[in-house]
Amino acid sequence: GNPPWEKLMIMRNRWWCLRFPGLLGLGVKERDTTVKELENLHPDLLTQLEEEETEYEIVRQVISSGPYPKIGTGHIDLYKAFAWRNWQVLRSGGRLGLVLPRAALAAAGTTEWRKTIFESGSFDNVCFLVNTGGWVFDQIHQQFSVSLVVISKGSGRNVEFCGPFHSLTDFNTGRDELTVVPIEEFSQWSDTLTF
């Protein structure tokens, strides 16, 4: 699966910059002043922004009240809820593969998810990719890191990972050269089970 990676928040200045691209070239103080002026000049857009903020808040509240332990640590991203849900519906002995942002394996908001997997399963294969030159996804930033994650539910003994790879050639050459670490050792590397 490749869940949505959308953050459930609106950055007001970025929202205005998408509608008035010239704002990006302004200094912070001048941009803030100009945004205030735009809010007064375009009450229809301000209303649209406030409606979108309300919609995001409703979705954040729904996800925060769901069966996703500590998902509210940091910003709520949709990928976090999808990662939890995929794990929850996976049968014992089952395996799943997900394309996730690198943060899923390092951020505070997914610590409980990682701990749950280590307690009841394993990360069978984790491959880190850096989107250099857009070789992974042409729609996302070229410095963005992606994780290809294979997880199984049931007993696991090792954590296997490879990368980061910066090109398809590097990936094809090194993807089978896995670092294999016993779960007991890996769990001692950090309190948050960060890769």
CSV table of C-alpha atoms in Angstrom, one decimal:
chain,number,residue,atom,x,y,z
A,1,GLY,CA,0.0,0.0,0.0
A,2,ASN,CA,0.9,3.6,-0.5
A,3,PRO,CA,-1.2,5.6,2.0
A,4,PRO,CA,-1.7,9.4,1.7
A,5,TRP,CA,1.1,11.4,3.3
A,6,GLU,CA,-1.0,14.5,3.9
A,7,LYS,CA,-0.5,16.5,7.1
A,8,LEU,CA,-3.8,17.4,8.7
A,9,MET,CA,-2.9,21.1,9.1
A,10,ILE,CA,-2.8,24.2,7.1
A,11,MET,CA,0.1,26.6,7.2
A,12,ARG,CA,-1.6,29.9,6.7
A,13,ASN,CA,1.3,31.6,4.9
A,14,ARG,CA,1.8,28.7,2.6
A,15,TRP,CA,-1.9,28.6,1.8
A,16,TRP,CA,-1.8,32.3,0.7
A,17,CYS,CA,1.5,31.7,-1.2
A,18,LEU,CA,-0.2,29.1,-3.4
A,19,ARG,CA,-2.8,31.7,-4.4
A,20,PHE,CA,-0.3,34.6,-4.7
A,21,PRO,CA,3.1,33.2,-5.7
A,22,GLY,CA,4.9,36.5,-5.4
A,23,LEU,CA,4.6,36.2,-1.6
A,24,LEU,CA,7.4,33.6,-1.7
A,25,GLY,CA,9.9,36.3,-2.7
A,26,LEU,CA,9.1,38.5,0.3
A,27,GLY,CA,10.8,38.7,3.6
A,28,VAL,CA,8.9,37.2,6.6
A,29,LYS,CA,7.8,40.5,8.0
A,30,GLU,CA,6.7,41.9,4.6
A,31,ARG,CA,4.9,38.6,3.8
A,32,ASP,CA,3.0,38.6,7.1
A,33,THR,CA,1.9,42.2,6.4
A,34,THR,CA,0.9,41.4,2.9
A,35,VAL,CA,-1.1,38.4,4.0
A,36,LYS,CA,-3.0,40.6,6.5
A,37,GLU,CA,-3.8,42.9,3.6
A,38,LEU,CA,-4.9,40.0,1.4
A,39,GLU,CA,-7.2,38.8,4.1
A,40,ASN,CA,-8.9,42.2,4.1
A,41,LEU,CA,-9.0,42.5,0.3
A,42,HIS,CA,-10.2,38.9,-0.3
A,43,PRO,CA,-12.8,38.0,2.4
A,44,ASP,CA,-14.0,35.2,0.2
A,45,LEU,CA,-10.6,33.6,0.3
A,46,LEU,CA,-10.3,34.1,4.0
A,47,THR,CA,-13.6,32.3,4.4
A,48,GLN,CA,-12.4,29.5,2.3
A,49,LEU,CA,-9.2,29.2,4.4
A,50,GLU,CA,-11.2,29.1,7.6
A,51,GLU,CA,-13.5,26.5,6.2
A,52,GLU,CA,-10.6,24.3,5.3
A,53,GLU,CA,-9.0,24.8,8.7
A,54,THR,CA,-12.3,23.7,10.3
A,55,GLU,CA,-12.5,20.6,8.1
A,56,TYR,CA,-8.9,19.6,9.0
A,57,GLU,CA,-9.7,20.1,12.7
A,58,ILE,CA,-12.7,17.7,12.4
A,59,VAL,CA,-10.6,15.1,10.7
A,60,ARG,CA,-7.8,15.5,13.3
A,61,GLN,CA,-10.3,15.0,16.1
A,62,VAL,CA,-11.7,11.9,14.5
A,63,ILE,CA,-8.3,10.3,13.9
A,64,SER,CA,-7.1,11.3,17.4
A,65,SER,CA,-10.0,9.5,19.0
A,66,GLY,CA,-9.4,6.4,16.9
A,67,PRO,CA,-7.6,3.2,17.9
A,68,TYR,CA,-4.2,4.7,17.1
A,69,PRO,CA,-2.1,5.0,20.3
A,70,LYS,CA,-0.2,8.3,20.7
A,71,ILE,CA,-0.9,9.4,17.1
A,72,GLY,CA,-1.2,13.0,18.3
A,73,THR,CA,2.5,13.2,19.1
A,74,GLY,CA,3.7,15.7,16.7
A,75,HIS,CA,1.5,16.6,13.7
A,76,ILE,CA,-1.1,14.1,12.6
A,77,ASP,CA,-0.3,12.7,9.2
A,78,LEU,CA,-2.7,10.5,7.4
A,79,TYR,CA,0.1,7.9,6.8
A,80,LYS,CA,0.2,7.3,10.5
A,81,ALA,CA,-3.4,6.3,10.7
A,82,PHE,CA,-3.1,4.1,7.6
A,83,ALA,CA,0.0,2.4,9.0
A,84,TRP,CA,-1.8,1.7,12.3
A,85,ARG,CA,-4.9,0.4,10.5
A,86,ASN,CA,-2.9,-1.8,8.2
A,87,TRP,CA,-1.2,-3.4,11.2
A,88,GLN,CA,-4.5,-3.8,13.0
A,89,VAL,CA,-6.3,-5.7,10.2
A,90,LEU,CA,-3.2,-7.9,9.4
A,91,ARG,CA,-3.9,-11.5,10.5
A,92,SER,CA,-1.5,-13.4,12.6
A,93,GLY,CA,1.2,-14.9,10.3
A,94,GLY,CA,0.4,-12.3,7.7
A,95,ARG,CA,2.7,-9.9,5.9
A,96,LEU,CA,2.2,-6.4,4.4
A,97,GLY,CA,4.2,-4.0,2.4
A,98,LEU,CA,3.9,-0.2,2.7
A,99,VAL,CA,5.5,2.8,1.1
A,100,LEU,CA,6.0,5.3,3.9
A,101,PRO,CA,7.9,8.5,4.5
A,102,ARG,CA,11.2,8.0,6.3
A,103,ALA,CA,9.7,9.7,9.3
A,104,ALA,CA,7.5,6.6,9.9
A,105,LEU,CA,10.6,4.8,11.1
A,106,ALA,CA,12.1,7.7,13.1
A,107,ALA,CA,9.4,10.2,14.2
A,108,ALA,CA,8.0,10.4,17.7
A,109,GLY,CA,4.4,10.2,16.4
A,110,THR,CA,5.0,6.6,15.2
A,111,THR,CA,7.1,5.3,18.2
A,112,GLU,CA,4.1,3.4,19.6
A,113,TRP,CA,3.4,1.9,16.2
A,114,ARG,CA,7.0,0.6,15.9
A,115,LYS,CA,6.9,-0.7,19.5
A,116,THR,CA,3.7,-2.6,18.8
A,117,ILE,CA,5.2,-4.2,15.7
A,118,PHE,CA,8.3,-5.2,17.6
A,119,GLU,CA,6.2,-6.7,20.4
A,120,SER,CA,3.9,-8.7,18.1
A,121,GLY,CA,5.8,-9.0,14.8
A,122,SER,CA,8.8,-7.8,13.0
A,123,PHE,CA,10.1,-5.5,10.3
A,124,ASP,CA,11.1,-8.1,7.8
A,125,ASN,CA,12.6,-5.7,5.3
A,126,VAL,CA,13.1,-2.0,5.4
A,127,CYS,CA,14.6,-0.2,2.4
A,128,PHE,CA,15.4,3.5,2.4
A,129,LEU,CA,15.3,5.5,-0.8
A,130,VAL,CA,16.2,9.2,-1.3
A,131,ASN,CA,14.3,10.8,-4.2
A,132,THR,CA,17.4,12.2,-5.8
A,133,GLY,CA,16.5,13.5,-9.2
A,134,GLY,CA,12.9,12.4,-8.7
A,135,TRP,CA,13.8,8.7,-9.4
A,136,VAL,CA,11.3,7.4,-6.9
A,137,PHE,CA,8.4,9.8,-7.2
A,138,ASP,CA,8.5,12.8,-9.6
A,139,GLN,CA,5.8,14.6,-7.6
A,140,ILE,CA,7.7,14.9,-4.3
A,141,HIS,CA,10.8,16.9,-3.3
A,142,GLN,CA,14.1,15.4,-4.6
A,143,GLN,CA,15.6,15.3,-1.2
A,144,PHE,CA,12.7,13.5,0.4
A,145,SER,CA,13.4,10.1,1.9
A,146,VAL,CA,11.0,7.1,1.3
A,147,SER,CA,10.8,3.8,3.2
A,148,LEU,CA,9.7,0.6,1.6
A,149,VAL,CA,8.6,-1.5,4.6
A,150,VAL,CA,7.7,-5.2,4.8
A,151,ILE,CA,6.1,-6.1,8.2
A,152,SER,CA,4.9,-9.5,9.5
A,153,LYS,CA,2.6,-10.2,12.4
A,154,GLY,CA,3.8,-13.0,14.6
A,155,SER,CA,7.1,-13.9,16.1
A,156,GLY,CA,10.2,-12.3,14.5
A,157,ARG,CA,13.8,-12.6,15.4
A,158,ASN,CA,15.6,-10.1,13.2
A,159,VAL,CA,15.3,-6.7,11.7
A,160,GLU,CA,16.5,-6.4,8.1
A,161,PHE,CA,17.2,-3.1,6.3
A,162,CYS,CA,19.2,-1.6,3.4
A,163,GLY,CA,19.9,1.7,1.8
A,164,PRO,CA,19.7,4.6,1.5
A,165,PHE,CA,19.7,4.4,-2.2
A,166,HIS,CA,19.9,7.6,-4.4
A,167,SER,CA,19.2,6.1,-7.8
A,168,LEU,CA,17.6,3.1,-9.4
A,169,THR,CA,21.1,1.8,-10.3
A,170,ASP,CA,22.2,1.9,-6.7
A,171,PHE,CA,18.9,0.3,-5.6
A,172,ASN,CA,19.2,-2.6,-8.1
A,173,THR,CA,22.9,-3.1,-7.0
A,174,GLY,CA,22.4,-3.0,-3.3
A,175,ARG,CA,18.9,-4.0,-2.4
A,176,ASP,CA,19.9,-7.6,-1.6
A,177,GLU,CA,22.7,-6.5,0.7
A,178,LEU,CA,20.7,-6.4,3.9
A,179,THR,CA,21.9,-5.5,7.3
A,180,VAL,CA,20.5,-8.1,9.6
A,181,VAL,CA,20.2,-7.3,13.3
A,182,PRO,CA,18.6,-9.4,16.1
A,183,ILE,CA,15.5,-7.7,17.5
A,184,GLU,CA,17.0,-7.8,21.0
A,185,GLU,CA,20.0,-5.9,19.8
A,186,PHE,CA,18.1,-3.4,17.7
A,187,SER,CA,15.7,-2.6,20.6
A,188,GLN,CA,18.8,-1.5,22.6
A,189,TRP,CA,19.9,1.1,20.0
A,190,SER,CA,17.3,3.7,21.0
A,191,ASP,CA,14.3,4.0,23.4
A,192,THR,CA,12.1,5.0,20.5
A,193,LEU,CA,13.1,2.1,18.2
A,194,THR,CA,14.3,4.5,15.6
A,195,PHE,CA,15.9,3.2,12.4
